[in-house]
XYZ file of C-alpha atoms in Angstrom:
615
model
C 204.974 98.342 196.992
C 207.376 101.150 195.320
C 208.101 99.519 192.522
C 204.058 98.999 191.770
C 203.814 102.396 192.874
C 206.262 103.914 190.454
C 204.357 101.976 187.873
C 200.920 103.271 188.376
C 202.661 106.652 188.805
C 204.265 106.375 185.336
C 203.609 109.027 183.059
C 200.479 107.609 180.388
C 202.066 108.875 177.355
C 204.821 106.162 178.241
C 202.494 103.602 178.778
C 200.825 103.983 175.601
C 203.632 104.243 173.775
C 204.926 100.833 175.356
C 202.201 98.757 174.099
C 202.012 100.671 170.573
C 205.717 99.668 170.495
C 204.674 95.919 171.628
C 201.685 95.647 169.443
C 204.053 97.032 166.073
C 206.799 93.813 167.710
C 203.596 91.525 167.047
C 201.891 92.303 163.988
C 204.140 90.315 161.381
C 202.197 89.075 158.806
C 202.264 85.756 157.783
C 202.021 84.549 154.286
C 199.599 81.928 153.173
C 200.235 81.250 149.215
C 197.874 78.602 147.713
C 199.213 77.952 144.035
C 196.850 75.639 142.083
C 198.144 73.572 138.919
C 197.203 74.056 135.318
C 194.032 76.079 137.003
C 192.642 78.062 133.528
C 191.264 81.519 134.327
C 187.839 80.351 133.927
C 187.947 77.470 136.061
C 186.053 79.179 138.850
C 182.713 80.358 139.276
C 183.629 83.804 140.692
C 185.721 83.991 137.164
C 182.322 82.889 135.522
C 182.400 79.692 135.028
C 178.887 78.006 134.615
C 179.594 74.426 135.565
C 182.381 74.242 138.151
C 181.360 74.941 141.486
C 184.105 76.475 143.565
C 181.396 78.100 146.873
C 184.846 78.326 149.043
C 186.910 80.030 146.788
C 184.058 82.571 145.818
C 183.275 83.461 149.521
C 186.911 83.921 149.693
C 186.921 86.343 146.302
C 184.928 88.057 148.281
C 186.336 88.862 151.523
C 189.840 90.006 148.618
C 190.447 91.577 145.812
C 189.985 90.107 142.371
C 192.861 90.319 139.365
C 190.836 89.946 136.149
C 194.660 90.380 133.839
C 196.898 88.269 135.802
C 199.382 86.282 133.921
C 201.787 82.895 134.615
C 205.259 84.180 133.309
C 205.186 80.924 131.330
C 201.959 78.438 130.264
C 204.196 75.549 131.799
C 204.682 74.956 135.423
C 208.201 74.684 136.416
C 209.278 77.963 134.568
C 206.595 79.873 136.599
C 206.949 78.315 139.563
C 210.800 79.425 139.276
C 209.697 82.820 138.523
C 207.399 83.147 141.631
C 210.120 81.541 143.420
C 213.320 84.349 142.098
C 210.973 87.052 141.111
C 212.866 86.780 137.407
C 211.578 85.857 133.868
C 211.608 82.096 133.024
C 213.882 83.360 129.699
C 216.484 85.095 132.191
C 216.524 81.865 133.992
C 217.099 79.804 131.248
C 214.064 77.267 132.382
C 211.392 77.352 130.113
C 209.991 73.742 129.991
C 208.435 71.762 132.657
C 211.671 69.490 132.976
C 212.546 69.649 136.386
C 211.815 65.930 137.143
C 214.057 64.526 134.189
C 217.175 62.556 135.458
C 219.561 64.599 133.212
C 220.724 67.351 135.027
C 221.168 70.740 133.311
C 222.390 74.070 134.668
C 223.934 75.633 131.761
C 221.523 75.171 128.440
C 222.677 76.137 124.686
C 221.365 76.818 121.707
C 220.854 74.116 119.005
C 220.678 73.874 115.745
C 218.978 71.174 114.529
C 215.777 69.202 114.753
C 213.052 67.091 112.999
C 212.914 67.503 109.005
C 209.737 69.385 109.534
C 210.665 71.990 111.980
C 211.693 74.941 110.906
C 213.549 75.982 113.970
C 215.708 74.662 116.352
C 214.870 75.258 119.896
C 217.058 76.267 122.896
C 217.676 73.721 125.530
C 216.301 74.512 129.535
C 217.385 74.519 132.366
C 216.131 71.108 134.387
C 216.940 72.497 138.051
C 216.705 75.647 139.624
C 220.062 76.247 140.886
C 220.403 76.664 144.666
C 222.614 79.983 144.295
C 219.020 81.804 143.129
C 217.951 84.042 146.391
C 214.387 82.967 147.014
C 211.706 84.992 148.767
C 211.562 82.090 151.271
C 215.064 82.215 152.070
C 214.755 86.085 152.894
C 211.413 85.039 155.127
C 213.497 82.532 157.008
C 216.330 84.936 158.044
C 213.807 87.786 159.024
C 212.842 84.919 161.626
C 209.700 82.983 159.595
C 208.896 79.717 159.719
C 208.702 78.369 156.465
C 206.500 75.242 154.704
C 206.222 73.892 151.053
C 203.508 71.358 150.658
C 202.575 69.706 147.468
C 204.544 70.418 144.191
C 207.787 71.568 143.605
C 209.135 69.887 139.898
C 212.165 72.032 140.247
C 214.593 69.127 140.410
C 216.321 66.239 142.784
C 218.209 66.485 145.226
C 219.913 68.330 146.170
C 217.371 70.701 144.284
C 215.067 70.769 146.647
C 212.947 73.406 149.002
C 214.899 72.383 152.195
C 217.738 73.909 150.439
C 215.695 76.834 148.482
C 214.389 78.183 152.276
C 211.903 75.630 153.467
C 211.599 74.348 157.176
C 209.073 71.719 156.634
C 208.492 69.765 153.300
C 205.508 67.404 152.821
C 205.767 66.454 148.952
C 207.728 68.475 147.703
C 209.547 66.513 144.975
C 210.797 66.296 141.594
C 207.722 65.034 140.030
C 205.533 66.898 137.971
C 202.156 65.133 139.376
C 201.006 63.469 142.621
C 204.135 61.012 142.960
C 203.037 57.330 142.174
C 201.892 54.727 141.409
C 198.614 55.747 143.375
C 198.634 59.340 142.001
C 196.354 60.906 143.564
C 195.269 58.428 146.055
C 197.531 56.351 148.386
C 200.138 54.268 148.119
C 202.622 57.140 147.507
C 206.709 56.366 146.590
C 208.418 59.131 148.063
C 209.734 59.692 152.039
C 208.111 63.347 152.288
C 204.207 62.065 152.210
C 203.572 59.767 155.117
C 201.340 57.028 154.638
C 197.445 57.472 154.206
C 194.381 54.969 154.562
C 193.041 54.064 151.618
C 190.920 56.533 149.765
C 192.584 59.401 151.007
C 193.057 62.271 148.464
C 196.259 64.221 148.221
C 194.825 67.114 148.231
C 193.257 65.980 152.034
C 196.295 65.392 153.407
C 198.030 68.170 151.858
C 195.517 70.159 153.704
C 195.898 68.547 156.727
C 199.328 68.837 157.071
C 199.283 72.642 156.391
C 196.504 73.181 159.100
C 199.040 71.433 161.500
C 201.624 73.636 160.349
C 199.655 76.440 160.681
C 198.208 76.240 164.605
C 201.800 75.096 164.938
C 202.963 78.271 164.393
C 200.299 80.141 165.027
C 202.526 82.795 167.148
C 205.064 82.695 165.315
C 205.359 84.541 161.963
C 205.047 81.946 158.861
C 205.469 81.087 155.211
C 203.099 78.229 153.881
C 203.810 77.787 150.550
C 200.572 75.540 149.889
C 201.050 74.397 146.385
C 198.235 71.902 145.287
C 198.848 68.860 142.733
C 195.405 69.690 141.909
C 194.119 69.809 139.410
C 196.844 68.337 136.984
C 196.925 65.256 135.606
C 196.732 62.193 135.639
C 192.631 63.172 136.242
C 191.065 61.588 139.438
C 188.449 62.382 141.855
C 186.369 61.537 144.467
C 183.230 59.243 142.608
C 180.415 61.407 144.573
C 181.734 64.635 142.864
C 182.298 63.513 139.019
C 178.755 61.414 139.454
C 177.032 65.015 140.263
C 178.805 66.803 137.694
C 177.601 64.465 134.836
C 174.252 64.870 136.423
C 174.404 68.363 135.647
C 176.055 68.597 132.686
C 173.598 70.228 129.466
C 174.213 70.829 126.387
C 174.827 74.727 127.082
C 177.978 74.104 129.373
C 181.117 74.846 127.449
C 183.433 73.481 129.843
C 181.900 69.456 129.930
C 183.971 67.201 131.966
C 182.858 65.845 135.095
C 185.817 64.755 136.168
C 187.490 67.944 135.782
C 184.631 69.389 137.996
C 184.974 66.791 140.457
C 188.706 67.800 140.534
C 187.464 71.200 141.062
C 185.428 70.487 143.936
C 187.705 68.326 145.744
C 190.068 71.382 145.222
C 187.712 73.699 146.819
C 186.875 71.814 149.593
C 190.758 72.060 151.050
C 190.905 75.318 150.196
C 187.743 76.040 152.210
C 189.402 73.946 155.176
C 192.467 75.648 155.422
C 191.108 78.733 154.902
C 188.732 78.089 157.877
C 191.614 76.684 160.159
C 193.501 80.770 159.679
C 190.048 81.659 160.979
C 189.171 79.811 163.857
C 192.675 80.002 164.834
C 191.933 83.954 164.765
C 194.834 84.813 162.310
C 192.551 86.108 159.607
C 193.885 89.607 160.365
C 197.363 88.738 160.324
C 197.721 86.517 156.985
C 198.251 87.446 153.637
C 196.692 85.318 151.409
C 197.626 84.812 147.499
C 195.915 82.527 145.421
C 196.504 81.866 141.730
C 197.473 79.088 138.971
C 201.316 78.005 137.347
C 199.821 78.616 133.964
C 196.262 78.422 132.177
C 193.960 75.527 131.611
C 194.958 72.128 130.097
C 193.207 71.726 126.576
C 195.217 69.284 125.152
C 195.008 65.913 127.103
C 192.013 63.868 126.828
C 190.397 62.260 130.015
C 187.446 60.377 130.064
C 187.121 61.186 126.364
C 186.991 65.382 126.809
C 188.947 68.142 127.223
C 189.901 68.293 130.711
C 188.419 72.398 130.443
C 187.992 74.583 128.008
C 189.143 78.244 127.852
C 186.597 80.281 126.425
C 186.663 83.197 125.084
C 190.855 82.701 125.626
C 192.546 81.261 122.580
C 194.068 78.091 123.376
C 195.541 76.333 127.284
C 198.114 75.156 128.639
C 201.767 74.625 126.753
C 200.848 77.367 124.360
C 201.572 81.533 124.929
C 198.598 82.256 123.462
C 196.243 83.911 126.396
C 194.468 80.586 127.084
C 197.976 79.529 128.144
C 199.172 82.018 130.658
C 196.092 84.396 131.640
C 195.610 82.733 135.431
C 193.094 83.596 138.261
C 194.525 85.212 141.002
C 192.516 86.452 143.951
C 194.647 88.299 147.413
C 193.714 89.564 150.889
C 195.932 91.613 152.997
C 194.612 92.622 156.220
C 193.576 96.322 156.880
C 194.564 96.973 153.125
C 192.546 95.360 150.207
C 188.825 95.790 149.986
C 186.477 93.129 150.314
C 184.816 91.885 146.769
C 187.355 94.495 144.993
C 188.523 93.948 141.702
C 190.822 95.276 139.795
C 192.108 95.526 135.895
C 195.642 95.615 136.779
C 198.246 93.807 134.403
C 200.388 91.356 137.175
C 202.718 88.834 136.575
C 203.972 85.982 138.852
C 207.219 87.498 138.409
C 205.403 90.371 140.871
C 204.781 88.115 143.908
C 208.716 88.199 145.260
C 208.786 91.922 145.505
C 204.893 92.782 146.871
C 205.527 89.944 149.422
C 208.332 91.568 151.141
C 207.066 94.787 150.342
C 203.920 93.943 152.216
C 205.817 92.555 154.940
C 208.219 95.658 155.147
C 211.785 93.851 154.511
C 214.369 95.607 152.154
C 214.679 94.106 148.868
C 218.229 91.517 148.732
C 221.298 93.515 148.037
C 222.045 93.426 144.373
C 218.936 91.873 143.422
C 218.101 91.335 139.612
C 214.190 90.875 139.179
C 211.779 91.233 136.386
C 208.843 91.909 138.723
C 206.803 94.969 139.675
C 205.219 95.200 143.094
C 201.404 95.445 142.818
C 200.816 97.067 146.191
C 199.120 100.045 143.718
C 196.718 97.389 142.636
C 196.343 96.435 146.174
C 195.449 99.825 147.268
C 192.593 100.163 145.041
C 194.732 102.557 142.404
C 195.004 101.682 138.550
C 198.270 101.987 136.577
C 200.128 101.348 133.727
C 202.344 98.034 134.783
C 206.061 98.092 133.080
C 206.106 95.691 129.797
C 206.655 91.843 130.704
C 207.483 88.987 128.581
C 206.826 85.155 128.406
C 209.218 83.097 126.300
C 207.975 79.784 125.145
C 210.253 79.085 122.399
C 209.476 75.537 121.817
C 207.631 73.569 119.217
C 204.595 71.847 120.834
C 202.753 69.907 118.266
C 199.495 68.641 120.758
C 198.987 72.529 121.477
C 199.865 73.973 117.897
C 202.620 76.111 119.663
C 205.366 77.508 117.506
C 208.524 79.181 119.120
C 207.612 82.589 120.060
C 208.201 85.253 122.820
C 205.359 87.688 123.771
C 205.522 90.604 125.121
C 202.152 92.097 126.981
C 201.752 96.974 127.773
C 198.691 98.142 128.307
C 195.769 97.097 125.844
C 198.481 95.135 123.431
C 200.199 92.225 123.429
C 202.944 91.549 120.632
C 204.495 87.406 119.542
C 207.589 87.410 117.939
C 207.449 83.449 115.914
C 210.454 82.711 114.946
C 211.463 82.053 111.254
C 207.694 81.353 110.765
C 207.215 83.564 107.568
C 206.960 82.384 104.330
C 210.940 82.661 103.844
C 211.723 81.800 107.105
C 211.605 85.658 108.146
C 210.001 86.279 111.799
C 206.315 86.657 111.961
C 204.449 88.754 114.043
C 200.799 88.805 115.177
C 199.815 91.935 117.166
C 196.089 91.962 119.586
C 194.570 94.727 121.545
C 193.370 92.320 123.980
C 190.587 94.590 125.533
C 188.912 94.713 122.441
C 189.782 91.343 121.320
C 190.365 88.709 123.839
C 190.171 86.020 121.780
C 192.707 87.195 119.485
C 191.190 87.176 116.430
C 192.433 90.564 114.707
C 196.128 90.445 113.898
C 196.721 94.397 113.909
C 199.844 94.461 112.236
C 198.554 95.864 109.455
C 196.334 98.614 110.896
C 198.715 99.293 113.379
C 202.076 99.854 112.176
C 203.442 102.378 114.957
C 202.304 100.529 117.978
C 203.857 97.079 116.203
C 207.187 99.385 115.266
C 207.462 100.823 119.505
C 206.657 97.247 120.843
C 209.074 95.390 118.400
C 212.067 97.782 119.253
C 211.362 97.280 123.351
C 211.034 93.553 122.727
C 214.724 93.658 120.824
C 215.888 95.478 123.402
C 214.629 93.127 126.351
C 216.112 89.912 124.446
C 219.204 91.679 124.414
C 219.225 92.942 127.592
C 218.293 89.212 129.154
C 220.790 87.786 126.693
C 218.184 85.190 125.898
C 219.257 81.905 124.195
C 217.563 82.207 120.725
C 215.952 79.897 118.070
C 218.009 78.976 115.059
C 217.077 77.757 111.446
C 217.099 74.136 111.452
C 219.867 72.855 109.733
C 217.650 69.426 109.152
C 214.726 71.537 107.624
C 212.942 69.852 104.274
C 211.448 73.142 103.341
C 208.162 71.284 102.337
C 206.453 72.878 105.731
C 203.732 75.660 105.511
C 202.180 76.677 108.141
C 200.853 73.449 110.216
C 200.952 71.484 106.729
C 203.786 69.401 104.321
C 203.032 68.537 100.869
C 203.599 65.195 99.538
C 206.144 65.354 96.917
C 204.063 65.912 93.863
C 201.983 68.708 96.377
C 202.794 72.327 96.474
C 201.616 74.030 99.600
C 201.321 77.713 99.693
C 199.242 80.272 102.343
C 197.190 83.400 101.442
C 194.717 85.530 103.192
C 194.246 82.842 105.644
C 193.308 79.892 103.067
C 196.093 76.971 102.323
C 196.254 76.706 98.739
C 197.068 73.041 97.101
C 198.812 72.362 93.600
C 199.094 68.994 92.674
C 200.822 67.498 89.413
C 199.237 63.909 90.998
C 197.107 62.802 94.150
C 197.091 65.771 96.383
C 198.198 64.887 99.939
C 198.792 67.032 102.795
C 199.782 65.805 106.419
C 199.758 68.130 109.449
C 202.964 68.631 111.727
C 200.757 69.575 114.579
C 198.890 66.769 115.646
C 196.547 67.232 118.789
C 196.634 64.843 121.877
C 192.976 63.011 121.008
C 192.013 59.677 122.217
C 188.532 57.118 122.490
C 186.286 59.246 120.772
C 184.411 60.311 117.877
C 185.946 63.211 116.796
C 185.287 65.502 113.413
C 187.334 67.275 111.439
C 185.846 70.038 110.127
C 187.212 72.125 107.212
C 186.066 74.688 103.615
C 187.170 73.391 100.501
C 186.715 74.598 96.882
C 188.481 72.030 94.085
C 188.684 71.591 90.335
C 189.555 68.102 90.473
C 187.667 64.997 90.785
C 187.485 61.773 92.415
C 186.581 61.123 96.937
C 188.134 62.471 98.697
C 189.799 61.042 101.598
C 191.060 61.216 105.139
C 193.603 59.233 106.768
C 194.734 59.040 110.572
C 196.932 57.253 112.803
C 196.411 56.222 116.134
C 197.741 53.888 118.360
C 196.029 51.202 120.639
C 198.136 50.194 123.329
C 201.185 48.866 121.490
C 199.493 48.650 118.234
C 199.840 51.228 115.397
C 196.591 51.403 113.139
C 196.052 53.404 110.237
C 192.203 54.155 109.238
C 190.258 56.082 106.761
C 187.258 57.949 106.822
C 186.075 59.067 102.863
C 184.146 61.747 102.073
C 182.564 62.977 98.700
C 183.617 66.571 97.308
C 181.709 68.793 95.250
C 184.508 70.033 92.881
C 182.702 72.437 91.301
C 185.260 75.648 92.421
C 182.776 76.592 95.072
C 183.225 77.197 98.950
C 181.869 74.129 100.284
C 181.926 72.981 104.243
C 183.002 69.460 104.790
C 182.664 67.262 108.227
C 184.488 63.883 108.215
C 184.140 61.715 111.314
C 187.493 59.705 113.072
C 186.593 56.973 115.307
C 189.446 56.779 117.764
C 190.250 53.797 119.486
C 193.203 54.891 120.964
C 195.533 57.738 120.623
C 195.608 59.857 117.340
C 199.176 60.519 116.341
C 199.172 61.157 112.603
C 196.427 62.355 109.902
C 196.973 63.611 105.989
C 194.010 64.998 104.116
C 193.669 63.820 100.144
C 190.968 66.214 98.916
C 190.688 64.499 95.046
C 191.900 61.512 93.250
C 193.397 63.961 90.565
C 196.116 66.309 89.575
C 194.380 70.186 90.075
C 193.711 73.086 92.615
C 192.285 73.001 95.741
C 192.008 75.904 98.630
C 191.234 74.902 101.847
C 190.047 76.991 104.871
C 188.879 77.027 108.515
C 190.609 73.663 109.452
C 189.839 72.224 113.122
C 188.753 69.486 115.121
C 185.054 69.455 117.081
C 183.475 66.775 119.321
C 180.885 64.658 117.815
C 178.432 67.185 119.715
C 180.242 70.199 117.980
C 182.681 71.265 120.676
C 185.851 72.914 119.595
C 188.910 70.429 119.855
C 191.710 72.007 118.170
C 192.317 74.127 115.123
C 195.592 75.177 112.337
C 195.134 78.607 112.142
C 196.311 79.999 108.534
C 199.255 82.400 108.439
């Protein structure tokens, strides 16, 4: 009886501040961070996409706040996933290429110096492991007492390069591969020890989900990390037959993105989402998880399932593999309890570079002792407040022939965003293309030209951050021919020059020119499209390579110039059988000069494929 006494007689002031005290001891947010793969920034219908459906993911837009300018720090996967992972540039990390499932192991890349005849440059080697000396956000999570989960992709190495020994508890996936581990892909049997058998039938992406749901009411009092990091919706393309067959029940001829199997990926995709989002809800968590969802880089426009483009970009130049803003502008969508306002959006420049520090930011533990990052915390953003984010950089310098990538480093403040192509000049000097990317996001309008003192400040900051990184650089290939311009090489009787965006032909014989960036194409009609003028004479001819299983074919489609020095549009049809891997473009029979313009590929319906822009 006196000790209850002395506790009803205890002073309230006390007693409230006990259970504030108790309450503050509880409310640890967890961190829920869904990561899709090769998800394009207009792969969503809250990002406006008008023939995915992704209901889930919208509802959850709008319980969050919206980033319309986030960026991957690279438009491959394993070099952002490192960055997320370090909070550090893929260039400072010396992994810029999605190796991290190759057998070779290498830590400590160089430069190079040679390469293909037609190359002009030599590209740096990557990394093909994230080393395990690299402080990861997980790591600090798990010794401020989290529980910590990766589930689905990792392609950051073998053993012993793996999360269990980058900060991770539990592991289901979670390997070196690059893709839902085989031979069933995406659907069961599976080859590696970290996904436990399935019936058959069962989607990844289901029992992904249903392993982090576990994990989750697991450790549902208990602070937690899920890193939930779908396969989806990378390749190899499979879905679930009910989804693709409504998807090509919908598709019309005003849909720009037309593949229903991309859409069924989608779907399937949006469904787990939905499920696990659900699970935080009924397991009454919703106000104490974060939740971050984005994409490793933008959408894939260069493979070829079902005989389309697995999405399409648009109005963003280019996908996937190339730095272009097709390649690395992401959706990214994040709720934090009692902070971020529901169905807010916000303008704010981020980078995945960003997540390391606003994560422990948001959960109020000190940044690592001596800790090098590259990232900016976007708490502002969070807050509802606009600012000015701190340059940031994405170096892709590798040639990429299926995604007409040249070596290059960009560098994106404010409303501009600056490449640096190496040794891509007409004398092998750097070339620069400069975009205010509020007014153009397409890219269209190199500003170089009309503005030299923005080009001038944003060159000189983008010397000083390659020196500053000590990034490994392009060289002059040693093995260069010199007969490259551009995308194109003259035969030897062909002299290729470029002006005012038109490739210009001189030809003491048959003109031939044959492109060094050849775009991954296969089973389908395709057209390449192109302006010619000529004062030659004679058909004019097309001739392409593809190959059909083991077999090698070479085919060619004719068409009949005008050659009367006039502009004239051409369209010349390529029946693929297989994969495309080589075409050359004879415009006469004859010696003379011929301009041509406004090269690309379109569907058979008209739908842009691939292009060689003229520099």
């Amino acid at each position: 009886m006196a000790i209850m006494l002395m506790v009803l007689l205890m002073p309230t002031s006390l007693v409230v501040a006990q259970s504030k005290k108790t309450a503050e001891q509880k409310k640890k947010y967890n961190v829920l961070f869904i990561l899709i793969d090769d998800m394009g920034w207009k792969d969503l219908s809250c990002y406006g996409s008008d023939f995915y459906e992704s209901p889930n993911i919208d509802e959850f837009a709008e319980s969050a706040m919206l980033f319309t300018s986030a960026y991957a720090a690279s438009p491959l996967c394993s070099p952002t996933r490192a960055s997320i992972l370090t909070g550090q540039d893929p260039g400072r990390l010396r992994f810029t290429l999605p190796n991290g499932h190759e057998r070779k192991e290498v830590l400590d890349p160089a430069e190079t110096y040679t390469d293909a005849p037609h190359f002009r440059v030599a590209t740096p080697q990557t990394r093909t492991r994230l080393p395990n000396d690299y402080l990861t956000f997980p790591e600090v999570l798990k010794e401020n007492g989290y529980q910590t989960a990766l589930m689905g992709k990792w392609h950051l190495g073998m053993a012993p390069y793996i999360p269990e020994n980058q900060g991770f508890d539990v592991v289901v996936g979670g390997r070196e591969q690059g893709w839902p581990p085989g031979p069933g892909y995406y659907f069961p049997p599976w080859n590696i020890e970290t996904l436990p058998k399935a019936p058959e039938g069962t989607h990844i992406g289901d029992l992904v989900t249903d392993k982090a749901i576990d994990f989750i009411r697991e450790n549902r009092s208990n602070p937690f990390l899920l890193c939930l990091w779908y396969y989806d919706v990378h390749g190899p393309f499979q879905t679930k037959k009910k989804y693709e067959e409504y998807y090509a029940s919908k598709l019309s001829p005003e849909h720009i993105q037309r593949n229903p199997l991309m859409g069924g990926m989608v779907s399937v995709l949006d469904d787990n989402v939905g499920r696990v989002l659900n699970a935080v809800k009924d397991l009454e968590l919703e106000d104490e998880t974060i939740v971050i969802f984005t994409s490793d880089n933008g959408g894939d426009m260069y493979d070829y399932p079902n005989q389309k483009l697995p999405t399409y970009n648009y109005p963003l130049r280019s996908g996937k593999a190339n730095n272009y803003e097709g390649g690395v502008r992401v959706p990214m969508i994040v709720r934090v309890p009692g902070m971020t306002k529901a169905g807010s959006i916000s303008p704010v420049l981020t980078s995945s570079v960003d997540h390391y520090m606003s994560i422990l930011e948001l959960l109020n533990i000190p940044l690592p002792e001596n800790f090098v990052t590259d990232g900016q915390s976007y708490i502002p953003a969070l807050k509802g407040k606009k600012y000015q984010r701190e340059p940031f950089y994405s170096t892709f310098y590798h040639n990429i022939p299926p995604t007409g990538n040249r070596p290059n480093i960009s560098m994106r403040e404010g409303p501009y965003k600056l490449y640096k192509f190496f040794y891509d000049g007409e004398n092998l000097q750097h070339r620069y293309e400069l975009y205010n990317i509020q007014e153009d996001i397409g890219e269209h309008h190199n500003l170089i030209e009309q503005k030299p003192k923005v080009f001038r400040k944003m060159a000189k900051q983008l010397e000083a951050y390659e020196k500053e990184v000590d990034l490994l650089q392009p060289q002059i290939n040693k093995n260069y021919a010199g007969h490259t311009v551009g995308d194109w090489q003259g035969s030897d009787s062909t002299k290729i020059s470029i002006s005012q965006k038109v490739l210009h032909i001189s030809a003491t014989g048959i003109p031939e020119i044959k492109t060094v960036m050849v775009p991954m194409v296969e089973k389908d009609t395709i057209v390449l499209e192109f302006e010619m003028k000529s004062n030659g004479s004679g058909k004019g001819e097309v001739t392409y390579t593809q190959r059909v299983g083991k077999e090698v074919i070479k085919e060619k489609s004719l068409f009949e110039p005008a050659h009367n020095q006039d502009w004239q549009t051409y369209q010349v049809k390529l029946l693929l059988k297989g994969m495309l891997t080589d075409f050359s473009i004879s415009p006469s029979t004859s010696a003379g000069q011929v301009s041509l313009r406004n090269l690309k590929l379109v569907s058979e319906e008209g739908y842009f494929i691939f292009d060689w822009p003229l520099y």
